[in-house]
Structure formats: structure tokens, C-alpha cells
């Protein structure tokens, strides 16, 4: 049988992959098993390193290498507020009180005591993780929430690592291209989880542009220089074909890969993504940064309460007892079940390899027709 040419030679050449499909780094979801499965299927699997101790990052990279000889990536956030924790003592009393009062509404559900306490400062693990990635000479570094500085890009390049920058605006796409990155991933407003802005925006600005609007604009702005991946709302071959038609060189998927067999997401998350009510909401109530999650009692109540989220990731630290208990007990209303706007279209939990090959086959059939 003749070997089909790659759907997009430019991307497959830069990243040495066979399929123009990248699986997003996803904290708590994209562990070595999922990453290796996607890479073995010809896509680019990306491990999430956020909030991992450096020795865990190193061990995980080595586990991926044991499970695949294909290229893979590691993702971390670079946001200033995420790297350097804001000082909890500097937050005005009433801001802490209002945020904790909203969380107190739910604490009795898990027999947790109410509190108006300040959260502890979050620990900066980003620099240590970056050092491990450079030492381990990973094939691809994926930078989220913040455009990498040119000298960081240069250090990765010296280690033989390609750099992908996740961005949600054309301005950040231009800045990332100027910083020397190898690939841009443009995240439309449909995207699940946190989109990559360099700093937290006001709620109306954080809504962002849909993939249909952002992707061609990004292609026009930087596509002449480097490959552009489209992220947000793509879950199948139709989405891949559509994004290629818009000029993208490939796609980056999060939500679809959460509901796969190899994903480390909890069963309740996979089940909510594939059955029942799957509306999504943009909220800063779980972490302090805007993220798209499955709509829940928490997102409704937090939105109505109108309290300001604590800065950086201190909101996550403030609600750690509550969100942690919800996770432990499998409660689907009080933990962040990150999901993109296309979650409502999912109805199965396939293997990651079936996602990659099924998308390529379907996109080819559409593009041939
Ligand atoms: C469960 C989940 C976790 C995510 N975690 C990260 C992350 O750790 N780093 C990152 O850069 N983006 C993260 N994202 C955002 C993705 O990079 C991407 O923008 C998004 O998933 C694309 O939209 P889709 O979910 O519709 O495929 C996450 C997304 C999801 C759904």
C-alpha cells in the first residue's frame, strides 16, 4: 500500500511527528502513559510539569522515554504571578474575607470547618522544572501562560529542544515569533482549561476570540515565519480539516484527550465529559486565573457571588481543602473539571491512538472529497 504523504509537511518536519496533532499538557491528566500513547500513534504527546517537584519531572520524562522513542513535549506555565507567588499578606482583608465566605458556603458539605484565613504562599517550582527539562534535553518544550523570553528559547535550542508557545492573542503570537520560538499554538475561546495570556485580564477581555476568528488572524500574522497550531473546540477529523482549511498547520487538543483510556483524569471527569449536561463556564473561582470548566454548582454560585478571586494561584491555595475533598470523594460539582466548549459532542472514551489515527483518516477523507 502506498504511504500517504503527511497532512502537513511543514509541521511534521519541524516537530518530527507523523500526524499534525498535538495533545496539550494538562496537569493531573497528561502523565507519561497518555503522552507516550499519543507520540507512539504519530502525534505529539505533551506532559504537564505544572506544580511538580523537579525530581518528579525528571522521573516522568524518563518514564515517557521508556515508553516511546518518538518525540514528545513537556509543558509549564511562565506567567509572572504563577512563577513568583503574590504575597498573601499583601491582599486586603476584605478581599480574603469575601473569597473565603463564598468557599464557606460549600465547606459544610464535606464537614470542613469554615475559615477566613489567608492562604499560604504558593511555592515556585517553575525555574527548577525548566532546568530539569534543559538537562534532560527534551524534544519539545511547550510554554503556556506567558511568552518565553528569547534567552530561555535560546537555552532550549542549545539543548536541541524545539519550543512551542501557547498564545491567545495575535500580539502575543508576534512576540513569541520574535522571541525565536519554533511553533505557535493559537488558543481560541472554545479552549478548555486556562488560555495563555501573559497576565490576568478583566472578565470581558478574557472571553477572547473564537478559534474561527483567531486562527486565520494568527496565520496571517506569523504563519509566513513558522507553523501555527489551532487549539480550542477541535475533537475530531472534521475539526482538523476545518483548521487546516483556515491555514493552520495542525491542531492542539485538550478536552478530547481527557476522555481517553490513557488519560489520568478521574472517572467522574471522563463520565461527565461524555454523558449528561456538559455546558461550560469561564471562571476564576478555582485557581485565580480564568479557566473554562464544566458548569457546576460551584461555577454558578461563584459567578453570582461576585467576589474577586485571590491573585496568582492563591485562590487554589485558599480552596485547597474544599477542592481537594471534592476530588477525593468524586464530587463533580465542587472540583475544576476543565473542559472546552466542544465537550458536549463527546460520547466515548477511546484509546489515544484511536483519536489520532481516526482524526487523520477522517480529515483526509474530507479534504479529498
Ligand atoms: C484538562 C485540561 C488541562 C489543561 N492544562 C493545561 C496546562 O497545564 N498547560 C497549558 O498550557 N494548557 C492547558 N490546557 C489548555 C490547552 O492547552 C488547550 O488550550 C485546550 O485544551 C484546547 O481546547 P480544547 O480543550 O477544546 O481541545 C488544559 C486544558 C484542559 C482541557
GROMACS .gro file of C-alpha atoms and ligand atoms in nm:
model
  400
    1UNK     CA    1   0.000   0.000   0.000
    2UNK     CA    2   0.147   0.342  -0.087
    3UNK     CA    3   0.241   0.555   0.215
    4UNK     CA    4   0.018   0.861   0.236
    5UNK     CA    5   0.208   1.192   0.241
    6UNK     CA    6   0.184   1.384   0.571
    7UNK     CA    7  -0.121   1.609   0.601
    8UNK     CA    8   0.110   1.899   0.673
    9UNK     CA    9   0.476   1.856   0.583
   10UNK     CA   10   0.590   2.184   0.743
   11UNK     CA   11   0.472   2.090   1.093
   12UNK     CA   12   0.568   1.727   1.070
   13UNK     CA   13   0.918   1.836   0.963
   14UNK     CA   14   0.969   2.089   1.244
   15UNK     CA   15   0.841   1.857   1.519
   16UNK     CA   16   0.943   1.524   1.357
   17UNK     CA   17   0.589   1.389   1.404
   18UNK     CA   18   0.377   1.194   1.155
   19UNK     CA   19   0.035   1.339   1.237
   20UNK     CA   20  -0.035   1.714   1.277
   21UNK     CA   21  -0.197   1.655   1.616
   22UNK     CA   22  -0.059   1.771   1.948
   23UNK     CA   23  -0.204   1.671   2.284
   24UNK     CA   24  -0.189   1.956   2.530
   25UNK     CA   25   0.000   1.941   2.856
   26UNK     CA   26  -0.274   1.901   3.118
   27UNK     CA   27  -0.195   1.895   3.488
   28UNK     CA   28  -0.338   1.581   3.650
   29UNK     CA   29  -0.436   1.435   3.310
   30UNK     CA   30  -0.134   1.418   3.080
   31UNK     CA   31   0.102   1.180   3.256
   32UNK     CA   32   0.362   0.957   3.089
   33UNK     CA   33   0.104   0.698   2.976
   34UNK     CA   34  -0.109   0.941   2.773
   35UNK     CA   35   0.194   1.126   2.637
   36UNK     CA   36   0.362   0.807   2.515
   37UNK     CA   37   0.037   0.677   2.364
   38UNK     CA   38  -0.012   0.995   2.158
   39UNK     CA   39   0.352   1.006   2.046
   40UNK     CA   40   0.354   0.636   1.957
   41UNK     CA   41   0.046   0.698   1.741
   42UNK     CA   42   0.236   0.963   1.544
   43UNK     CA   43   0.115   1.280   1.719
   44UNK     CA   44   0.298   1.487   1.979
   45UNK     CA   45   0.220   1.392   2.338
   46UNK     CA   46   0.293   1.664   2.592
   47UNK     CA   47   0.341   1.608   2.963
   48UNK     CA   48   0.230   1.867   3.218
   49UNK     CA   49   0.500   1.976   3.462
   50UNK     CA   50   0.299   2.241   3.646
   51UNK     CA   51   0.340   2.223   4.025
   52UNK     CA   52   0.556   1.909   4.004
   53UNK     CA   53   0.872   1.880   4.213
   54UNK     CA   54   1.185   1.870   3.992
   55UNK     CA   55   1.265   1.506   4.070
   56UNK     CA   56   0.909   1.409   3.969
   57UNK     CA   57   0.952   1.599   3.641
   58UNK     CA   58   1.278   1.412   3.576
   59UNK     CA   59   1.131   1.072   3.662
   60UNK     CA   60   0.826   1.138   3.443
   61UNK     CA   61   1.040   1.242   3.145
   62UNK     CA   62   1.239   0.922   3.182
   63UNK     CA   63   0.921   0.716   3.202
   64UNK     CA   64   0.798   0.870   2.876
   65UNK     CA   65   1.134   0.785   2.716
   66UNK     CA   66   1.100   0.425   2.830
   67UNK     CA   67   0.756   0.404   2.668
   68UNK     CA   68   0.829   0.573   2.336
   69UNK     CA   69   1.120   0.658   2.110
   70UNK     CA   70   0.909   0.921   1.932
   71UNK     CA   71   0.932   1.297   2.006
   72UNK     CA   72   0.727   1.431   2.299
   73UNK     CA   73   0.697   1.759   2.486
   74UNK     CA   74   0.679   1.897   2.837
   75UNK     CA   75   0.459   2.196   2.925
   76UNK     CA   76   0.479   2.452   3.202
   77UNK     CA   77   0.333   2.796   3.270
   78UNK     CA   78   0.554   3.102   3.269
   79UNK     CA   79   0.309   3.365   3.397
   80UNK     CA   80   0.482   3.606   3.641
   81UNK     CA   81   0.213   3.558   3.905
   82UNK     CA   82   0.245   3.183   3.874
   83UNK     CA   83   0.625   3.181   3.891
   84UNK     CA   84   0.651   3.416   4.184
   85UNK     CA   85   0.367   3.383   4.427
   86UNK     CA   86   0.199   3.711   4.521
   87UNK     CA   87   0.247   3.779   4.893
   88UNK     CA   88  -0.069   3.662   5.072
   89UNK     CA   89  -0.005   3.919   5.348
   90UNK     CA   90  -0.042   4.200   5.089
   91UNK     CA   91  -0.401   4.104   4.996
   92UNK     CA   92  -0.655   4.339   5.161
   93UNK     CA   93  -0.851   4.176   5.448
   94UNK     CA   94  -1.190   4.224   5.285
   95UNK     CA   95  -1.077   4.055   4.960
   96UNK     CA   96  -0.969   3.744   5.155
   97UNK     CA   97  -1.286   3.755   5.366
   98UNK     CA   98  -1.517   3.778   5.063
   99UNK     CA   99  -1.345   3.499   4.872
  100UNK     CA  100  -1.338   3.268   5.174
  101UNK     CA  101  -1.703   3.347   5.254
  102UNK     CA  102  -1.805   3.214   4.911
  103UNK     CA  103  -1.598   2.898   4.970
  104UNK     CA  104  -1.750   2.863   5.321
  105UNK     CA  105  -2.090   2.820   5.155
  106UNK     CA  106  -1.973   2.476   5.038
  107UNK     CA  107  -1.738   2.363   5.319
  108UNK     CA  108  -2.012   2.205   5.539
  109UNK     CA  109  -2.083   1.959   5.258
  110UNK     CA  110  -1.757   1.781   5.342
  111UNK     CA  111  -1.764   1.863   5.717
  112UNK     CA  112  -1.485   2.114   5.666
  113UNK     CA  113  -1.462   2.400   5.919
  114UNK     CA  114  -1.536   2.750   5.786
  115UNK     CA  115  -1.233   2.977   5.759
  116UNK     CA  116  -1.149   3.338   5.678
  117UNK     CA  117  -0.774   3.267   5.678
  118UNK     CA  118  -0.522   3.383   5.422
  119UNK     CA  119  -0.378   3.102   5.208
  120UNK     CA  120  -0.010   3.014   5.244
  121UNK     CA  121   0.220   3.144   4.966
  122UNK     CA  122   0.247   2.911   4.668
  123UNK     CA  123   0.590   2.757   4.606
  124UNK     CA  124   0.776   2.846   4.286
  125UNK     CA  125   0.872   2.523   4.112
  126UNK     CA  126   0.888   2.663   3.758
  127UNK     CA  127   1.259   2.751   3.737
  128UNK     CA  128   1.362   2.414   3.883
  129UNK     CA  129   1.139   2.231   3.632
  130UNK     CA  130   1.286   2.431   3.343
  131UNK     CA  131   1.639   2.334   3.450
  132UNK     CA  132   1.542   1.965   3.454
  133UNK     CA  133   1.386   1.993   3.106
  134UNK     CA  134   1.705   2.153   2.969
  135UNK     CA  135   1.930   1.897   3.140
  136UNK     CA  136   1.717   1.611   3.007
  137UNK     CA  137   1.729   1.759   2.654
  138UNK     CA  138   1.358   1.702   2.598
  139UNK     CA  139   1.250   1.704   2.231
  140UNK     CA  140   0.988   1.981   2.270
  141UNK     CA  141   0.918   2.248   2.533
  142UNK     CA  142   0.563   2.389   2.540
  143UNK     CA  143   0.526   2.724   2.716
  144UNK     CA  144   0.182   2.816   2.850
  145UNK     CA  145   0.054   3.135   3.014
  146UNK     CA  146   0.330   3.369   2.911
  147UNK     CA  147   0.557   3.414   2.610
  148UNK     CA  148   0.906   3.271   2.675
  149UNK     CA  149   1.196   3.516   2.692
  150UNK     CA  150   1.444   3.496   2.399
  151UNK     CA  151   1.725   3.373   2.628
  152UNK     CA  152   1.509   3.085   2.755
  153UNK     CA  153   1.426   2.991   2.395
  154UNK     CA  154   1.797   3.008   2.315
  155UNK     CA  155   1.885   2.779   2.608
  156UNK     CA  156   1.631   2.522   2.488
  157UNK     CA  157   1.761   2.546   2.133
  158UNK     CA  158   2.115   2.483   2.254
  159UNK     CA  159   1.982   2.166   2.422
  160UNK     CA  160   1.835   2.058   2.086
  161UNK     CA  161   1.477   2.129   2.205
  162UNK     CA  162   1.205   2.283   1.987
  163UNK     CA  163   0.989   2.546   2.157
  164UNK     CA  164   0.612   2.585   2.120
  165UNK     CA  165   0.442   2.893   2.261
  166UNK     CA  166   0.073   2.883   2.350
  167UNK     CA  167  -0.092   3.221   2.291
  168UNK     CA  168  -0.445   3.359   2.282
  169UNK     CA  169  -0.384   3.689   2.101
  170UNK     CA  170  -0.215   3.790   1.776
  171UNK     CA  171   0.006   4.034   1.972
  172UNK     CA  172   0.142   3.751   2.188
  173UNK     CA  173   0.185   3.539   1.874
  174UNK     CA  174   0.404   3.812   1.722
  175UNK     CA  175   0.601   3.846   2.047
  176UNK     CA  176   0.659   3.469   2.062
  177UNK     CA  177   0.774   3.462   1.698
  178UNK     CA  178   1.013   3.749   1.772
  179UNK     CA  179   1.145   3.555   2.074
  180UNK     CA  180   1.250   3.281   1.832
  181UNK     CA  181   1.002   3.002   1.915
  182UNK     CA  182   0.956   2.725   1.657
  183UNK     CA  183   0.575   2.680   1.661
  184UNK     CA  184   0.281   2.891   1.779
  185UNK     CA  185  -0.036   2.733   1.925
  186UNK     CA  186  -0.331   2.973   1.894
  187UNK     CA  187  -0.593   2.912   2.164
  188UNK     CA  188  -0.946   3.019   2.075
  189UNK     CA  189  -1.211   3.094   2.334
  190UNK     CA  190  -1.360   2.744   2.298
  191UNK     CA  191  -1.049   2.603   2.467
  192UNK     CA  192  -1.079   2.402   2.786
  193UNK     CA  193  -0.867   2.494   3.085
  194UNK     CA  194  -0.656   2.809   3.112
  195UNK     CA  195  -0.578   3.004   2.797
  196UNK     CA  196  -0.237   3.165   2.765
  197UNK     CA  197  -0.242   3.531   2.844
  198UNK     CA  198   0.076   3.690   2.981
  199UNK     CA  199  -0.120   3.843   3.269
  200UNK     CA  200  -0.471   3.808   3.408
  201UNK     CA  201  -0.728   4.007   3.209
  202UNK     CA  202  -1.062   4.159   3.309
  203UNK     CA  203  -1.351   3.916   3.261
  204UNK     CA  204  -1.486   4.068   2.938
  205UNK     CA  205  -1.140   4.072   2.774
  206UNK     CA  206  -1.072   3.718   2.897
  207UNK     CA  207  -1.361   3.590   2.683
  208UNK     CA  208  -1.118   3.618   2.389
  209UNK     CA  209  -1.165   3.535   2.021
  210UNK     CA  210  -1.311   3.211   1.890
  211UNK     CA  211  -1.081   2.974   1.701
  212UNK     CA  212  -1.263   3.063   1.377
  213UNK     CA  213  -1.153   3.425   1.421
  214UNK     CA  214  -0.817   3.381   1.594
  215UNK     CA  215  -0.661   3.108   1.378
  216UNK     CA  216  -0.671   3.282   1.037
  217UNK     CA  217  -0.560   3.608   1.204
  218UNK     CA  218  -0.263   3.426   1.362
  219UNK     CA  219  -0.180   3.255   1.033
  220UNK     CA  220  -0.178   3.593   0.859
  221UNK     CA  221   0.038   3.748   1.132
  222UNK     CA  222   0.304   3.479   1.185
  223UNK     CA  223   0.223   3.186   0.957
  224UNK     CA  224   0.473   3.308   0.697
  225UNK     CA  225   0.750   3.258   0.953
  226UNK     CA  226   0.656   2.945   1.143
  227UNK     CA  227   0.389   2.675   1.179
  228UNK     CA  228   0.066   2.761   1.362
  229UNK     CA  229  -0.137   2.505   1.557
  230UNK     CA  230  -0.507   2.569   1.617
  231UNK     CA  231  -0.642   2.498   1.966
  232UNK     CA  232  -0.995   2.518   2.103
  233UNK     CA  233  -1.302   2.321   2.007
  234UNK     CA  234  -1.135   2.054   1.791
  235UNK     CA  235  -1.233   1.699   1.882
  236UNK     CA  236  -1.241   1.506   1.553
  237UNK     CA  237  -1.131   1.488   1.190
  238UNK     CA  238  -1.386   1.749   1.087
  239UNK     CA  239  -1.222   1.997   1.322
  240UNK     CA  240  -0.875   1.906   1.194
  241UNK     CA  241  -0.985   1.950   0.831
  242UNK     CA  242  -1.151   2.283   0.916
  243UNK     CA  243  -0.841   2.418   1.089
  244UNK     CA  244  -0.617   2.308   0.801
  245UNK     CA  245  -0.859   2.488   0.568
  246UNK     CA  246  -0.820   2.802   0.780
  247UNK     CA  247  -0.447   2.787   0.717
  248UNK     CA  248  -0.330   2.618   1.038
  249UNK     CA  249  -0.053   2.360   1.013
  250UNK     CA  250  -0.213   2.130   1.268
  251UNK     CA  251  -0.422   2.118   1.584
  252UNK     CA  252  -0.370   2.101   1.959
  253UNK     CA  253  -0.634   1.916   2.161
  254UNK     CA  254  -0.702   1.906   2.531
  255UNK     CA  255  -1.060   1.805   2.608
  256UNK     CA  256  -1.076   1.514   2.361
  257UNK     CA  257  -0.769   1.358   2.524
  258UNK     CA  258  -0.909   1.398   2.878
  259UNK     CA  259  -1.173   1.142   2.781
  260UNK     CA  260  -0.934   0.872   2.659
  261UNK     CA  261  -0.835   0.546   2.821
  262UNK     CA  262  -0.477   0.655   2.895
  263UNK     CA  263  -0.569   0.991   3.049
  264UNK     CA  264  -0.508   1.016   3.423
  265UNK     CA  265  -0.833   1.213   3.473
  266UNK     CA  266  -1.067   1.077   3.741
  267UNK     CA  267  -1.350   0.850   3.625
  268UNK     CA  268  -1.611   1.109   3.727
  269UNK     CA  269  -1.448   1.365   3.496
  270UNK     CA  270  -1.443   1.131   3.196
  271UNK     CA  271  -1.801   1.035   3.269
  272UNK     CA  272  -1.922   1.396   3.297
  273UNK     CA  273  -1.745   1.478   2.969
  274UNK     CA  274  -1.919   1.203   2.781
  275UNK     CA  275  -2.269   1.196   2.934
  276UNK     CA  276  -2.522   1.436   3.076
  277UNK     CA  277  -2.517   1.815   3.089
  278UNK     CA  278  -2.192   1.948   2.951
  279UNK     CA  279  -2.226   2.327   2.937
  280UNK     CA  280  -1.903   2.505   3.015
  281UNK     CA  281  -1.828   2.823   3.208
  282UNK     CA  282  -1.532   3.059   3.228
  283UNK     CA  283  -1.441   3.101   3.595
  284UNK     CA  284  -1.152   3.227   3.808
  285UNK     CA  285  -1.302   3.074   4.123
  286UNK     CA  286  -1.094   2.756   4.121
  287UNK     CA  287  -0.739   2.882   4.066
  288UNK     CA  288  -0.747   3.262   4.049
  289UNK     CA  289  -0.685   3.258   3.671
  290UNK     CA  290  -0.963   3.235   3.410
  291UNK     CA  291  -1.032   2.878   3.301
  292UNK     CA  292  -1.306   2.701   3.106
  293UNK     CA  293  -1.459   2.420   3.310
  294UNK     CA  294  -1.779   2.216   3.311
  295UNK     CA  295  -2.055   2.431   3.453
  296UNK     CA  296  -2.139   2.326   3.809
  297UNK     CA  297  -2.298   2.441   4.133
  298UNK     CA  298  -1.964   2.598   4.217
  299UNK     CA  299  -1.927   2.798   3.894
  300UNK     CA  300  -2.288   2.922   3.924
  301UNK     CA  301  -2.251   3.023   4.287
  302UNK     CA  302  -1.905   3.180   4.247
  303UNK     CA  303  -2.028   3.379   3.945
  304UNK     CA  304  -2.338   3.506   4.128
  305UNK     CA  305  -2.143   3.596   4.443
  306UNK     CA  306  -1.928   3.847   4.253
  307UNK     CA  307  -1.627   3.810   4.486
  308UNK     CA  308  -1.281   3.885   4.345
  309UNK     CA  309  -1.056   3.580   4.314
  310UNK     CA  310  -0.731   3.589   4.507
  311UNK     CA  311  -0.430   3.675   4.284
  312UNK     CA  312  -0.183   3.439   4.117
  313UNK     CA  313  -0.279   3.085   4.207
  314UNK     CA  314  -0.364   3.181   4.567
  315UNK     CA  315  -0.732   3.115   4.502
  316UNK     CA  316  -0.644   2.749   4.450
  317UNK     CA  317  -0.442   2.755   4.772
  318UNK     CA  318  -0.734   2.918   4.961
  319UNK     CA  319  -0.977   2.649   4.842
  320UNK     CA  320  -0.737   2.356   4.857
  321UNK     CA  321  -0.928   2.187   5.145
  322UNK     CA  322  -1.260   2.215   4.963
  323UNK     CA  323  -1.146   2.129   4.608
  324UNK     CA  324  -0.921   1.852   4.741
  325UNK     CA  325  -1.207   1.693   4.937
  326UNK     CA  326  -1.433   1.712   4.630
  327UNK     CA  327  -1.166   1.539   4.423
  328UNK     CA  328  -1.109   1.271   4.682
  329UNK     CA  329  -1.480   1.197   4.716
  330UNK     CA  330  -1.553   1.211   4.343
  331UNK     CA  331  -1.787   1.512   4.377
  332UNK     CA  332  -1.838   1.657   4.027
  333UNK     CA  333  -1.981   1.992   4.142
  334UNK     CA  334  -1.701   2.132   4.357
  335UNK     CA  335  -1.380   2.049   4.172
  336UNK     CA  336  -1.246   2.201   3.850
  337UNK     CA  337  -1.339   1.968   3.564
  338UNK     CA  338  -1.161   2.158   3.288
  339UNK     CA  339  -1.337   2.122   2.955
  340UNK     CA  340  -1.368   2.306   2.626
  341UNK     CA  341  -1.686   2.420   2.457
  342UNK     CA  342  -1.695   2.108   2.238
  343UNK     CA  343  -1.728   1.878   2.541
  344UNK     CA  344  -2.097   1.833   2.461
  345UNK     CA  345  -2.003   1.644   2.145
  346UNK     CA  346  -1.810   1.368   2.323
  347UNK     CA  347  -1.977   1.034   2.381
  348UNK     CA  348  -1.699   0.774   2.404
  349UNK     CA  349  -1.371   0.702   2.582
  350UNK     CA  350  -1.143   0.566   2.308
  351UNK     CA  351  -0.769   0.498   2.321
  352UNK     CA  352  -0.546   0.797   2.246
  353UNK     CA  353  -0.412   0.615   1.938
  354UNK     CA  354  -0.766   0.578   1.801
  355UNK     CA  355  -0.818   0.952   1.845
  356UNK     CA  356  -0.503   1.034   1.648
  357UNK     CA  357  -0.548   0.785   1.365
  358UNK     CA  358  -0.926   0.838   1.345
  359UNK     CA  359  -0.881   1.214   1.311
  360UNK     CA  360  -0.617   1.184   1.040
  361UNK     CA  361  -0.824   0.935   0.840
  362UNK     CA  362  -1.142   1.144   0.867
  363UNK     CA  363  -0.964   1.468   0.778
  364UNK     CA  364  -0.802   1.306   0.475
  365UNK     CA  365  -1.140   1.180   0.353
  366UNK     CA  366  -1.292   1.528   0.392
  367UNK     CA  367  -1.003   1.704   0.220
  368UNK     CA  368  -1.003   1.453  -0.066
  369UNK     CA  369  -1.377   1.490  -0.132
  370LIG     C1  370  -0.798   1.939   3.144
  370LIG     C2  371  -0.718   2.048   3.079
  370LIG     C3  372  -0.598   2.088   3.138
  370LIG     C4  373  -0.519   2.183   3.076
  370LIG     N1  374  -0.398   2.215   3.131
  370LIG     C5  375  -0.313   2.295   3.063
  370LIG     C6  376  -0.179   2.310   3.108
  370LIG     O1  377  -0.136   2.251   3.211
  370LIG     N2  378  -0.098   2.391   3.036
  370LIG     C7  379  -0.142   2.456   2.923
  370LIG     O2  380  -0.064   2.528   2.861
  370LIG     N3  381  -0.269   2.444   2.879
  370LIG     C8  382  -0.354   2.362   2.944
  370LIG     N4  383  -0.483   2.343   2.896
  370LIG     C9  384  -0.531   2.419   2.778
  370LIG    C10  385  -0.493   2.353   2.647
  370LIG     O3  386  -0.359   2.390   2.625
  370LIG    C11  387  -0.571   2.396   2.523
  370LIG     O4  388  -0.569   2.534   2.510
  370LIG    C12  389  -0.713   2.349   2.517
  370LIG     O5  390  -0.732   2.224   2.575
  370LIG    C13  391  -0.763   2.346   2.374
  370LIG     O6  392  -0.901   2.338   2.367
  370LIG     P1  393  -0.987   2.202   2.376
  370LIG     O7  394  -0.989   2.169   2.520
  370LIG     O8  395  -1.119   2.242   2.319
  370LIG     O9  396  -0.916   2.098   2.295
  370LIG    C14  397  -0.564   2.247   2.956
  370LIG    C15  398  -0.687   2.207   2.901
  370LIG    C16  399  -0.764   2.109   2.959
  370LIG    C17  400  -0.893   2.068   2.894
   0.00000   0.00000   0.00000
